[in-house]
Amino acid sequence: MKIICIGRNYAAHIAELHNEVPAAPVIFMKPETALLQRGQPFFIPEFSQDIHHELELVLRVSKNGRHIDEQFAPGYFDAIGLGIDFTARDLQSELKKQGLPWELAKAFDGSAPVSPTFKPVADFADLANISFHLEVNGETRQTGNSGLMLHSFAGIISFVSQYISLKMGDLIFTGTPAGVGPVRAGDQLAGFLEGEKLLDLGVR
Ligand code: MG
């Protein structure tokens, strides 16, 4: 399986990092080794002094496909969960400055914890109005809603599949809302989807 991630998909997050609003979705990937299994803590890697949390809605791909038309894209994912796109912000800033790819800052081991459970798409009343938020040590740090995404779920799936075939079991991180910030050893992160706690993660 693979993990496809969308960058710069919420205007307020683009603004907080002083980035340009992209015309097309910004895509990067994480390998399977970035996944964190249920209950495992996240260990801050030695190569960064500025690991940021980015809470994101995650789509579970349910069907193989390529060159998917946007009108058929909703048929290619069957569940939505939460994930944290951990980012070594110091390293990423250095790579961006040099015009280099972001992989070292984004794809490292453990950089993609996902919720142990995903909610079936059918359980959502409106895919364009899904709320989610992140608490760090009980304090709300990020609040998002799928209605604020620049590119919709269907738009993302259609766009990605023009370049990269989707396979059943792939995960798609759909971008983070504003409020990203550093994590520290001892922090406890909790991700909520429509008010329900789906993700609980300790930082070491
Ligand atoms: Mg992200």
PDB file of C-alpha atoms and ligand atoms in Angstrom:
ATOM      1  CA  MET A   1       0.000   0.000   0.000  1.00  0.00           C
ATOM      2  CA  LYS A   2       0.986   3.610  -0.305  1.00  0.00           C
ATOM      3  CA  ILE A   3       0.107   6.847   1.439  1.00  0.00           C
ATOM      4  CA  ILE A   4      -0.663   9.803  -0.783  1.00  0.00           C
ATOM      5  CA  CYS A   5      -0.715  13.207   0.870  1.00  0.00           C
ATOM      6  CA  ILE A   6      -2.155  16.515  -0.255  1.00  0.00           C
ATOM      7  CA  GLY A   7      -0.386  19.693   0.771  1.00  0.00           C
ATOM      8  CA  ARG A   8      -1.785  23.215   0.936  1.00  0.00           C
ATOM      9  CA  ASN A   9      -5.462  22.296   0.810  1.00  0.00           C
ATOM     10  CA  TYR A  10      -6.752  24.796   3.404  1.00  0.00           C
ATOM     11  CA  ALA A  11      -6.371  28.528   2.803  1.00  0.00           C
ATOM     12  CA  ALA A  12      -5.767  29.418   6.470  1.00  0.00           C
ATOM     13  CA  HIS A  13      -2.933  26.874   6.733  1.00  0.00           C
ATOM     14  CA  ILE A  14      -1.365  28.161   3.506  1.00  0.00           C
ATOM     15  CA  ALA A  15      -1.440  31.636   5.031  1.00  0.00           C
ATOM     16  CA  GLU A  16       0.131  30.588   8.345  1.00  0.00           C
ATOM     17  CA  LEU A  17       3.147  29.107   6.510  1.00  0.00           C
ATOM     18  CA  HIS A  18       3.281  32.024   4.039  1.00  0.00           C
ATOM     19  CA  ASN A  19       2.902  29.722   1.018  1.00  0.00           C
ATOM     20  CA  GLU A  20       1.273  30.434  -2.341  1.00  0.00           C
ATOM     21  CA  VAL A  21      -2.215  29.076  -3.081  1.00  0.00           C
ATOM     22  CA  PRO A  22      -1.584  26.321  -5.669  1.00  0.00           C
ATOM     23  CA  ALA A  23      -3.740  25.977  -8.796  1.00  0.00           C
ATOM     24  CA  ALA A  24      -3.509  22.178  -8.717  1.00  0.00           C
ATOM     25  CA  PRO A  25      -3.253  19.983  -5.597  1.00  0.00           C
ATOM     26  CA  VAL A  26       0.259  19.614  -4.145  1.00  0.00           C
ATOM     27  CA  ILE A  27       1.089  15.906  -3.857  1.00  0.00           C
ATOM     28  CA  PHE A  28       3.688  13.984  -1.901  1.00  0.00           C
ATOM     29  CA  MET A  29       3.887  10.431  -0.585  1.00  0.00           C
ATOM     30  CA  LYS A  30       4.862   8.514   2.513  1.00  0.00           C
ATOM     31  CA  PRO A  31       5.981   4.880   2.484  1.00  0.00           C
ATOM     32  CA  GLU A  32       4.269   2.075   4.385  1.00  0.00           C
ATOM     33  CA  THR A  33       7.032   2.295   7.004  1.00  0.00           C
ATOM     34  CA  ALA A  34       5.654   5.723   8.004  1.00  0.00           C
ATOM     35  CA  LEU A  35       2.504   4.096   9.430  1.00  0.00           C
ATOM     36  CA  LEU A  36       2.239   3.794  13.196  1.00  0.00           C
ATOM     37  CA  GLN A  37       0.412   0.778  14.474  1.00  0.00           C
ATOM     38  CA  ARG A  38      -2.362   1.020  17.019  1.00  0.00           C
ATOM     39  CA  GLY A  39      -1.154   1.960  20.477  1.00  0.00           C
ATOM     40  CA  GLN A  40       2.442   2.664  19.473  1.00  0.00           C
ATOM     41  CA  PRO A  41       3.813   6.009  20.627  1.00  0.00           C
ATOM     42  CA  PHE A  42       5.459   8.478  18.278  1.00  0.00           C
ATOM     43  CA  PHE A  43       9.169   8.914  18.955  1.00  0.00           C
ATOM     44  CA  ILE A  44      10.616  12.314  18.072  1.00  0.00           C
ATOM     45  CA  PRO A  45      13.467  11.639  15.610  1.00  0.00           C
ATOM     46  CA  GLU A  46      16.929  12.924  16.443  1.00  0.00           C
ATOM     47  CA  PHE A  47      17.350  14.795  13.158  1.00  0.00           C
ATOM     48  CA  SER A  48      14.713  17.436  13.917  1.00  0.00           C
ATOM     49  CA  GLN A  49      14.185  20.038  16.621  1.00  0.00           C
ATOM     50  CA  ASP A  50      10.820  21.119  15.224  1.00  0.00           C
ATOM     51  CA  ILE A  51       8.381  18.262  14.560  1.00  0.00           C
ATOM     52  CA  HIS A  52       4.914  19.636  13.789  1.00  0.00           C
ATOM     53  CA  HIS A  53       1.518  17.961  14.065  1.00  0.00           C
ATOM     54  CA  GLU A  54      -0.826  18.217  11.066  1.00  0.00           C
ATOM     55  CA  LEU A  55      -4.184  16.568  11.759  1.00  0.00           C
ATOM     56  CA  GLU A  56      -5.899  15.491   8.532  1.00  0.00           C
ATOM     57  CA  LEU A  57      -8.944  13.628   7.259  1.00  0.00           C
ATOM     58  CA  VAL A  58      -7.780  10.377   5.670  1.00  0.00           C
ATOM     59  CA  LEU A  59      -9.589   8.500   2.892  1.00  0.00           C
ATOM     60  CA  ARG A  60      -9.379   4.734   2.595  1.00  0.00           C
ATOM     61  CA  VAL A  61      -9.234   3.681  -1.051  1.00  0.00           C
ATOM     62  CA  SER A  62     -11.646   0.811  -1.728  1.00  0.00           C
ATOM     63  CA  LYS A  63     -11.143   0.088  -5.419  1.00  0.00           C
ATOM     64  CA  ASN A  64      -8.264   0.002  -7.892  1.00  0.00           C
ATOM     65  CA  GLY A  65      -8.386   2.725 -10.506  1.00  0.00           C
ATOM     66  CA  ARG A  66      -6.592   5.133 -12.793  1.00  0.00           C
ATOM     67  CA  HIS A  67      -7.710   8.111 -14.875  1.00  0.00           C
ATOM     68  CA  ILE A  68     -10.794   8.367 -12.686  1.00  0.00           C
ATOM     69  CA  ASP A  69     -13.337  10.947 -13.758  1.00  0.00           C
ATOM     70  CA  GLU A  70     -14.355  13.258 -10.916  1.00  0.00           C
ATOM     71  CA  GLN A  71     -18.015  12.233 -11.169  1.00  0.00           C
ATOM     72  CA  PHE A  72     -17.062   8.601 -10.453  1.00  0.00           C
ATOM     73  CA  ALA A  73     -14.396   9.379  -7.819  1.00  0.00           C
ATOM     74  CA  PRO A  74     -16.768   9.032  -4.815  1.00  0.00           C
ATOM     75  CA  GLY A  75     -16.984   5.314  -5.646  1.00  0.00           C
ATOM     76  CA  TYR A  76     -13.275   4.841  -4.968  1.00  0.00           C
ATOM     77  CA  PHE A  77     -13.187   5.373  -1.200  1.00  0.00           C
ATOM     78  CA  ASP A  78     -15.399   3.772   1.409  1.00  0.00           C
ATOM     79  CA  ALA A  79     -14.261   5.149   4.768  1.00  0.00           C
ATOM     80  CA  ILE A  80     -12.809   8.222   6.417  1.00  0.00           C
ATOM     81  CA  GLY A  81     -10.483   8.327   9.390  1.00  0.00           C
ATOM     82  CA  LEU A  82      -7.938  10.648  10.945  1.00  0.00           C
ATOM     83  CA  GLY A  83      -4.195  10.796  10.534  1.00  0.00           C
ATOM     84  CA  ILE A  84      -1.343  13.009  11.599  1.00  0.00           C
ATOM     85  CA  ASP A  85       1.061  14.103   8.896  1.00  0.00           C
ATOM     86  CA  PHE A  86       4.071  14.610  11.162  1.00  0.00           C
ATOM     87  CA  THR A  87       6.456  17.059   9.549  1.00  0.00           C
ATOM     88  CA  ALA A  88      10.039  17.968  10.409  1.00  0.00           C
ATOM     89  CA  ARG A  89       9.393  21.656   9.805  1.00  0.00           C
ATOM     90  CA  ASP A  90      13.026  22.738  10.214  1.00  0.00           C
ATOM     91  CA  LEU A  91      14.187  20.182   7.651  1.00  0.00           C
ATOM     92  CA  GLN A  92      11.291  20.972   5.313  1.00  0.00           C
ATOM     93  CA  SER A  93      12.090  24.700   5.389  1.00  0.00           C
ATOM     94  CA  GLU A  94      15.705  23.936   4.483  1.00  0.00           C
ATOM     95  CA  LEU A  95      14.641  21.628   1.611  1.00  0.00           C
ATOM     96  CA  LYS A  96      12.101  24.163   0.323  1.00  0.00           C
ATOM     97  CA  LYS A  97      14.754  26.880   0.372  1.00  0.00           C
ATOM     98  CA  GLN A  98      16.978  24.682  -1.767  1.00  0.00           C
ATOM     99  CA  GLY A  99      14.143  23.709  -4.113  1.00  0.00           C
ATOM    100  CA  LEU A 100      14.507  20.049  -3.139  1.00  0.00           C
ATOM    101  CA  PRO A 101      11.854  17.354  -2.548  1.00  0.00           C
ATOM    102  CA  TRP A 102      10.337  17.129   0.960  1.00  0.00           C
ATOM    103  CA  GLU A 103      10.637  13.376   1.572  1.00  0.00           C
ATOM    104  CA  LEU A 104      13.166  13.508   4.405  1.00  0.00           C
ATOM    105  CA  ALA A 105      10.919  15.940   6.277  1.00  0.00           C
ATOM    106  CA  LYS A 106       7.683  14.069   5.597  1.00  0.00           C
ATOM    107  CA  ALA A 107       8.234  10.362   4.979  1.00  0.00           C
ATOM    108  CA  PHE A 108      10.325   9.257   7.952  1.00  0.00           C
ATOM    109  CA  ASP A 109       9.428   6.253  10.124  1.00  0.00           C
ATOM    110  CA  GLY A 110       6.341   6.812  12.239  1.00  0.00           C
ATOM    111  CA  SER A 111       5.394  10.038  10.462  1.00  0.00           C
ATOM    112  CA  ALA A 112       1.905   8.770   9.581  1.00  0.00           C
ATOM    113  CA  PRO A 113      -0.125   7.596  12.569  1.00  0.00           C
ATOM    114  CA  VAL A 114      -3.709   6.844  11.541  1.00  0.00           C
ATOM    115  CA  SER A 115      -6.786   6.141  13.624  1.00  0.00           C
ATOM    116  CA  PRO A 116      -7.356   2.434  14.339  1.00  0.00           C
ATOM    117  CA  THR A 117     -10.936   2.808  13.128  1.00  0.00           C
ATOM    118  CA  PHE A 118     -12.341   4.545  10.083  1.00  0.00           C
ATOM    119  CA  LYS A 119     -15.985   5.574   9.733  1.00  0.00           C
ATOM    120  CA  PRO A 120     -17.900   4.279   6.700  1.00  0.00           C
ATOM    121  CA  VAL A 121     -18.679   6.983   4.154  1.00  0.00           C
ATOM    122  CA  ALA A 122     -22.370   6.110   4.487  1.00  0.00           C
ATOM    123  CA  ASP A 123     -22.285   7.312   8.122  1.00  0.00           C
ATOM    124  CA  PHE A 124     -21.655  10.918   7.084  1.00  0.00           C
ATOM    125  CA  ALA A 125     -24.624  13.137   6.297  1.00  0.00           C
ATOM    126  CA  ASP A 126     -22.541  15.477   4.113  1.00  0.00           C
ATOM    127  CA  LEU A 127     -18.970  14.818   2.948  1.00  0.00           C
ATOM    128  CA  ALA A 128     -18.540  18.553   2.382  1.00  0.00           C
ATOM    129  CA  ASN A 129     -19.272  19.284   6.045  1.00  0.00           C
ATOM    130  CA  ILE A 130     -17.135  16.998   8.198  1.00  0.00           C
ATOM    131  CA  SER A 131     -15.675  18.585  11.303  1.00  0.00           C
ATOM    132  CA  PHE A 132     -12.530  17.417  13.056  1.00  0.00           C
ATOM    133  CA  HIS A 133     -10.137  18.729  15.654  1.00  0.00           C
ATOM    134  CA  LEU A 134      -6.903  17.998  17.463  1.00  0.00           C
ATOM    135  CA  GLU A 135      -6.287  18.346  21.172  1.00  0.00           C
ATOM    136  CA  VAL A 136      -2.793  18.418  22.627  1.00  0.00           C
ATOM    137  CA  ASN A 137      -2.778  17.638  26.347  1.00  0.00           C
ATOM    138  CA  GLY A 138      -6.506  18.384  26.419  1.00  0.00           C
ATOM    139  CA  GLU A 139      -6.200  21.778  24.724  1.00  0.00           C
ATOM    140  CA  THR A 140      -7.667  22.322  21.240  1.00  0.00           C
ATOM    141  CA  ARG A 141      -4.920  23.200  18.745  1.00  0.00           C
ATOM    142  CA  GLN A 142      -6.415  22.526  15.310  1.00  0.00           C
ATOM    143  CA  THR A 143      -9.994  22.738  14.094  1.00  0.00           C
ATOM    144  CA  GLY A 144     -10.995  21.832  10.549  1.00  0.00           C
ATOM    145  CA  ASN A 145     -13.954  21.160   8.321  1.00  0.00           C
ATOM    146  CA  SER A 146     -13.947  19.413   4.941  1.00  0.00           C
ATOM    147  CA  GLY A 147     -16.045  22.306   3.614  1.00  0.00           C
ATOM    148  CA  LEU A 148     -12.933  24.490   3.821  1.00  0.00           C
ATOM    149  CA  MET A 149     -10.805  22.299   1.547  1.00  0.00           C
ATOM    150  CA  LEU A 150      -9.636  23.939  -1.675  1.00  0.00           C
ATOM    151  CA  HIS A 151      -9.831  20.567  -3.464  1.00  0.00           C
ATOM    152  CA  SER A 152     -12.662  18.159  -2.648  1.00  0.00           C
ATOM    153  CA  PHE A 153     -12.232  14.434  -1.968  1.00  0.00           C
ATOM    154  CA  ALA A 154     -13.475  13.640  -5.487  1.00  0.00           C
ATOM    155  CA  GLY A 155     -11.252  16.305  -7.012  1.00  0.00           C
ATOM    156  CA  ILE A 156      -8.208  14.911  -5.219  1.00  0.00           C
ATOM    157  CA  ILE A 157      -8.903  11.323  -6.282  1.00  0.00           C
ATOM    158  CA  SER A 158      -9.492  12.318  -9.871  1.00  0.00           C
ATOM    159  CA  PHE A 159      -6.350  14.462  -9.997  1.00  0.00           C
ATOM    160  CA  VAL A 160      -4.029  11.933  -8.352  1.00  0.00           C
ATOM    161  CA  SER A 161      -5.284   9.065 -10.508  1.00  0.00           C
ATOM    162  CA  GLN A 162      -4.296  10.857 -13.702  1.00  0.00           C
ATOM    163  CA  TYR A 163      -0.682  10.299 -12.616  1.00  0.00           C
ATOM    164  CA  ILE A 164      -0.633   7.492 -10.044  1.00  0.00           C
ATOM    165  CA  SER A 165      -2.850   4.401 -10.041  1.00  0.00           C
ATOM    166  CA  LEU A 166      -4.857   3.966  -6.877  1.00  0.00           C
ATOM    167  CA  LYS A 167      -5.024   0.554  -5.277  1.00  0.00           C
ATOM    168  CA  MET A 168      -7.397  -0.844  -2.721  1.00  0.00           C
ATOM    169  CA  GLY A 169      -6.002  -0.144   0.761  1.00  0.00           C
ATOM    170  CA  ASP A 170      -4.108   2.996  -0.181  1.00  0.00           C
ATOM    171  CA  LEU A 171      -4.604   5.939   2.160  1.00  0.00           C
ATOM    172  CA  ILE A 172      -5.022   9.563   1.113  1.00  0.00           C
ATOM    173  CA  PHE A 173      -4.201  12.351   3.588  1.00  0.00           C
ATOM    174  CA  THR A 174      -6.296  15.307   2.457  1.00  0.00           C
ATOM    175  CA  GLY A 175      -4.384  18.241   3.941  1.00  0.00           C
ATOM    176  CA  THR A 176      -4.247  20.047   7.250  1.00  0.00           C
ATOM    177  CA  PRO A 177      -6.213  23.038   8.493  1.00  0.00           C
ATOM    178  CA  ALA A 178      -4.514  25.923  10.330  1.00  0.00           C
ATOM    179  CA  GLY A 179      -3.045  25.583  13.791  1.00  0.00           C
ATOM    180  CA  VAL A 180      -0.026  23.370  13.098  1.00  0.00           C
ATOM    181  CA  GLY A 181       2.671  23.529  15.729  1.00  0.00           C
ATOM    182  CA  PRO A 182       5.481  21.667  17.468  1.00  0.00           C
ATOM    183  CA  VAL A 183       5.097  18.548  19.595  1.00  0.00           C
ATOM    184  CA  ARG A 184       7.241  17.710  22.619  1.00  0.00           C
ATOM    185  CA  ALA A 185       8.115  14.498  24.412  1.00  0.00           C
ATOM    186  CA  GLY A 186       5.362  13.772  26.915  1.00  0.00           C
ATOM    187  CA  ASP A 187       2.582  15.335  24.824  1.00  0.00           C
ATOM    188  CA  GLN A 188      -0.664  13.408  24.408  1.00  0.00           C
ATOM    189  CA  LEU A 189      -2.430  13.996  21.099  1.00  0.00           C
ATOM    190  CA  ALA A 190      -6.116  13.244  20.557  1.00  0.00           C
ATOM    191  CA  GLY A 191      -7.890  13.476  17.213  1.00  0.00           C
ATOM    192  CA  PHE A 192     -11.659  13.905  17.062  1.00  0.00           C
ATOM    193  CA  LEU A 193     -13.889  13.246  14.055  1.00  0.00           C
ATOM    194  CA  GLU A 194     -17.335  14.848  14.347  1.00  0.00           C
ATOM    195  CA  GLY A 195     -16.746  15.013  18.107  1.00  0.00           C
ATOM    196  CA  GLU A 196     -15.759  11.355  18.454  1.00  0.00           C
ATOM    197  CA  LYS A 197     -12.259  10.562  19.657  1.00  0.00           C
ATOM    198  CA  LEU A 198     -10.704   8.291  17.021  1.00  0.00           C
ATOM    199  CA  LEU A 199      -6.992   8.861  17.541  1.00  0.00           C
ATOM    200  CA  ASP A 200      -5.014   8.842  20.769  1.00  0.00           C
ATOM    201  CA  LEU A 201      -1.254   9.130  20.559  1.00  0.00           C
ATOM    202  CA  GLY A 202       1.573   9.643  23.004  1.00  0.00           C
ATOM    203  CA  VAL A 203       4.741  11.493  22.009  1.00  0.00           C
ATOM    204  CA  ARG A 204       8.072  10.313  23.431  1.00  0.00           C
TER     205      ARG A 204
HETATM  206 MG    MG B   1      -0.073  17.760   5.674  1.00  0.00          MG
END
